[in-house]
PDB file of C-alpha atoms in Angstrom:
ATOM      1  CA  MET A   1     -29.702 -11.938 -12.534  1.00 46.00           C
ATOM      2  CA  ALA A   2     -26.966  -9.877 -11.054  1.00 53.00           C
ATOM      3  CA  GLY A   3     -26.888 -12.065  -7.964  1.00 53.00           C
ATOM      4  CA  GLU A   4     -26.420 -15.344  -9.981  1.00 53.00           C
ATOM      5  CA  GLY A   5     -22.767 -14.799 -10.794  1.00 52.00           C
ATOM      6  CA  ASP A   6     -21.759 -13.659  -7.260  1.00 55.00           C
ATOM      7  CA  SER A   7     -21.655 -17.317  -5.996  1.00 57.00           C
ATOM      8  CA  GLU A   8     -19.020 -18.273  -8.457  1.00 57.00           C
ATOM      9  CA  PRO A   9     -15.382 -17.708  -7.375  1.00 63.00           C
ATOM     10  CA  ARG A  10     -13.519 -14.977  -9.229  1.00 65.00           C
ATOM     11  CA  LYS A  11     -11.099 -16.047 -11.670  1.00 67.00           C
ATOM     12  CA  SER A  12      -7.532 -14.650 -10.796  1.00 64.00           C
ATOM     13  CA  PHE A  13      -5.205 -13.077 -13.372  1.00 63.00           C
ATOM     14  CA  LYS A  14      -1.643 -14.286 -12.998  1.00 65.00           C
ATOM     15  CA  LEU A  15       1.018 -12.152 -14.408  1.00 64.00           C
ATOM     16  CA  LEU A  16       4.121 -14.146 -15.643  1.00 59.00           C
ATOM     17  CA  GLY A  17       2.438 -17.249 -14.146  1.00 62.00           C
ATOM     18  CA  PHE A  18       3.078 -16.502 -10.498  1.00 59.00           C
ATOM     19  CA  LEU A  19       2.073 -13.097  -9.607  1.00 64.00           C
ATOM     20  CA  ASP A  20      -1.672 -13.041  -8.733  1.00 68.00           C
ATOM     21  CA  VAL A  21      -2.626  -9.456  -9.625  1.00 67.00           C
ATOM     22  CA  GLN A  22      -6.055  -9.606  -7.648  1.00 71.00           C
ATOM     23  CA  SER A  23      -4.840 -10.908  -4.401  1.00 73.00           C
ATOM     24  CA  VAL A  24      -1.408  -9.375  -3.948  1.00 77.00           C
ATOM     25  CA  PRO A  25      -1.497  -5.784  -2.669  1.00 84.00           C
ATOM     26  CA  CYS A  26      -0.167  -3.127  -4.965  1.00 86.00           C
ATOM     27  CA  ALA A  27       0.289  -5.449  -7.940  1.00 85.00           C
ATOM     28  CA  ARG A  28      -2.582  -4.273  -9.933  1.00 85.00           C
ATOM     29  CA  GLU A  29      -1.690  -0.575  -9.492  1.00 90.00           C
ATOM     30  CA  SER A  30       1.995  -1.319 -10.246  1.00 90.00           C
ATOM     31  CA  VAL A  31       1.184  -3.029 -13.531  1.00 89.00           C
ATOM     32  CA  LEU A  32      -1.287  -0.209 -14.487  1.00 91.00           C
ATOM     33  CA  TYR A  33       1.180   2.467 -13.775  1.00 94.00           C
ATOM     34  CA  GLY A  34       4.165   0.501 -15.327  1.00 94.00           C
ATOM     35  CA  SER A  35       2.073   0.361 -18.641  1.00 94.00           C
ATOM     36  CA  LEU A  36       1.231   4.020 -18.564  1.00 95.00           C
ATOM     37  CA  GLY A  37       4.918   4.736 -17.925  1.00 95.00           C
ATOM     38  CA  SER A  38       5.878   2.307 -20.819  1.00 96.00           C
ATOM     39  CA  LEU A  39       3.587   4.246 -23.225  1.00 96.00           C
ATOM     40  CA  VAL A  40       4.943   7.693 -22.186  1.00 95.00           C
ATOM     41  CA  VAL A  41       8.627   6.768 -22.401  1.00 95.00           C
ATOM     42  CA  GLY A  42       8.232   4.749 -25.652  1.00 96.00           C
ATOM     43  CA  LEU A  43       6.055   7.278 -27.482  1.00 96.00           C
ATOM     44  CA  GLY A  44       8.255  10.132 -26.080  1.00 96.00           C
ATOM     45  CA  HIS A  45      11.337   8.509 -27.267  1.00 96.00           C
ATOM     46  CA  PHE A  46       9.835   7.705 -30.643  1.00 96.00           C
ATOM     47  CA  LEU A  47       8.732  11.303 -31.191  1.00 96.00           C
ATOM     48  CA  ALA A  48      12.150  12.511 -30.338  1.00 95.00           C
ATOM     49  CA  THR A  49      14.158  10.208 -32.400  1.00 93.00           C
ATOM     50  CA  SER A  50      11.886   8.398 -34.861  1.00 91.00           C
ATOM     51  CA  ARG A  51      13.684   5.030 -34.219  1.00 93.00           C
ATOM     52  CA  VAL A  52      11.019   2.329 -33.576  1.00 94.00           C
ATOM     53  CA  ARG A  53      13.211  -0.559 -32.323  1.00 94.00           C
ATOM     54  CA  ARG A  54      15.199   1.665 -29.852  1.00 95.00           C
ATOM     55  CA  SER A  55      11.758   3.167 -28.667  1.00 95.00           C
ATOM     56  CA  CYS A  56      10.475  -0.255 -27.940  1.00 95.00           C
ATOM     57  CA  ASP A  57      13.489  -0.944 -25.862  1.00 95.00           C
ATOM     58  CA  PHE A  58      12.912   2.287 -24.022  1.00 95.00           C
ATOM     59  CA  ALA A  59       9.194   1.456 -23.547  1.00 95.00           C
ATOM     60  CA  VAL A  60      10.281  -2.091 -21.963  1.00 95.00           C
ATOM     61  CA  GLY A  61      12.683  -0.251 -19.701  1.00 95.00           C
ATOM     62  CA  GLY A  62      10.202   2.346 -18.753  1.00 95.00           C
ATOM     63  CA  PHE A  63       7.641  -0.291 -17.893  1.00 95.00           C
ATOM     64  CA  ILE A  64      10.013  -2.101 -15.729  1.00 94.00           C
ATOM     65  CA  SER A  65      11.386   0.925 -13.894  1.00 95.00           C
ATOM     66  CA  THR A  66       7.869   2.549 -13.398  1.00 95.00           C
ATOM     67  CA  MET A  67       6.448  -0.650 -12.236  1.00 92.00           C
ATOM     68  CA  LEU A  68       9.186  -1.481  -9.736  1.00 93.00           C
ATOM     69  CA  GLY A  69       9.354   2.103  -8.515  1.00 95.00           C
ATOM     70  CA  TYR A  70       5.503   2.225  -7.846  1.00 94.00           C
ATOM     71  CA  TRP A  71       5.628  -1.263  -6.249  1.00 91.00           C
ATOM     72  CA  PHE A  72       8.199  -0.233  -3.733  1.00 94.00           C
ATOM     73  CA  TYR A  73       6.505   3.050  -2.938  1.00 95.00           C
ATOM     74  CA  CYS A  74       3.210   1.311  -2.532  1.00 94.00           C
ATOM     75  CA  ARG A  75       4.608  -1.460  -0.319  1.00 93.00           C
ATOM     76  CA  TYR A  76       6.429   1.005   1.845  1.00 96.00           C
ATOM     77  CA  SER A  77       3.185   3.119   2.320  1.00 95.00           C
ATOM     78  CA  LEU A  78       1.199  -0.043   3.067  1.00 93.00           C
ATOM     79  CA  ALA A  79       3.824  -1.035   5.588  1.00 94.00           C
ATOM     80  CA  GLN A  80       3.547   2.442   7.265  1.00 96.00           C
ATOM     81  CA  GLN A  81      -0.124   2.238   7.379  1.00 96.00           C
ATOM     82  CA  ARG A  82      -0.161  -1.253   9.027  1.00 95.00           C
ATOM     83  CA  ILE A  83       2.243   0.104  11.676  1.00 96.00           C
ATOM     84  CA  ARG A  84       0.130   3.035  12.378  1.00 96.00           C
ATOM     85  CA  GLN A  85      -2.935   0.817  12.508  1.00 95.00           C
ATOM     86  CA  ARG A  86      -1.171  -1.550  15.112  1.00 94.00           C
ATOM     87  CA  MET A  87      -0.068   1.462  17.180  1.00 93.00           C
ATOM     88  CA  LEU A  88      -3.700   2.900  17.152  1.00 92.00           C
ATOM     89  CA  LYS A  89      -5.103  -0.566  18.184  1.00 91.00           C
ATOM     90  CA  GLU A  90      -2.610  -0.841  20.951  1.00 89.00           C
ATOM     91  CA  GLY A  91      -3.476   2.762  22.114  1.00 85.00           C
ATOM     92  CA  MET A  92      -7.160   1.971  22.045  1.00 85.00           C
ATOM     93  CA  LYS A  93      -6.649  -1.118  24.158  1.00 84.00           C
ATOM     94  CA  ASN A  94      -4.475   0.775  26.685  1.00 79.00           C
ATOM     95  CA  ARG A  95      -7.164   3.529  26.964  1.00 78.00           C
ATOM     96  CA  ILE A  96      -9.897   1.117  27.702  1.00 76.00           C
ATOM     97  CA  LEU A  97      -7.498  -0.707  30.201  1.00 75.00           C
ATOM     98  CA  PHE A  98      -6.348   2.476  31.943  1.00 75.00           C
ATOM     99  CA  GLU A  99      -9.610   4.550  31.743  1.00 73.00           C
ATOM    100  CA  GLY A 100     -10.756   5.623  35.222  1.00 72.00           C
ATOM    101  CA  SER A 101      -7.480   4.523  36.958  1.00 74.00           C
ATOM    102  CA  TYR A 102      -4.731   6.615  38.426  1.00 72.00           C
ATOM    103  CA  LEU A 103      -2.654   5.912  35.131  1.00 69.00           C
ATOM    104  CA  ASP A 104      -5.215   7.515  32.934  1.00 70.00           C
ATOM    105  CA  PRO A 105      -3.372  10.474  31.263  1.00 67.00           C
ATOM    106  CA  GLU A 106      -6.575  12.489  30.784  1.00 70.00           C
ATOM    107  CA  LYS A 107      -7.722  12.280  34.558  1.00 69.00           C
ATOM    108  CA  LYS A 108      -6.441  15.401  36.341  1.00 66.00           C
ATOM    109  CA  GLN A 109      -4.372  14.672  39.379  1.00 60.00           C
ATOM    110  CA  THR A 110      -5.086  16.503  42.547  1.00 59.00           C
ATOM    111  CA  GLY A 111      -2.407  17.270  45.155  1.00 53.00           C
ATOM    112  CA  ASN A 112      -3.373  14.381  47.375  1.00 56.00           C
ATOM    113  CA  GLU A 113      -3.033  11.830  44.562  1.00 56.00           C
ATOM    114  CA  ARG A 114       0.382  13.177  43.577  1.00 54.00           C
ATOM    115  CA  SER A 115       1.787  12.785  47.116  1.00 52.00           C
ATOM    116  CA  ASP A 116       0.608   9.193  47.186  1.00 51.00           C
ATOM    117  CA  SER A 117       2.567   8.231  44.075  1.00 50.00           C
TER     118      SER A 117
END
């Protein structure tokens, strides 16, 4: 029963016709945080001023600013993570390559090996 639907491809949700929310990293979270920011800003402005139209304007602005703010934060964090992964992968490759040789940083050098270098 549950395995029957797994073979079908998942339907993608496109925001504004071009942003595929399921496949683009950080898009889903950005939209969710943007909607939460919209609710908070719009409701807060309405409770403070009791002006409906102006509160809706503030809600749209809150959505856009929160969504873009979290988008840039998330993409920056993702880029940092990818850089760290690349550096770690390169370090692991170098460790395997240099293990047991005189270039191994963990191998303690004796006095005879130091004079040879």
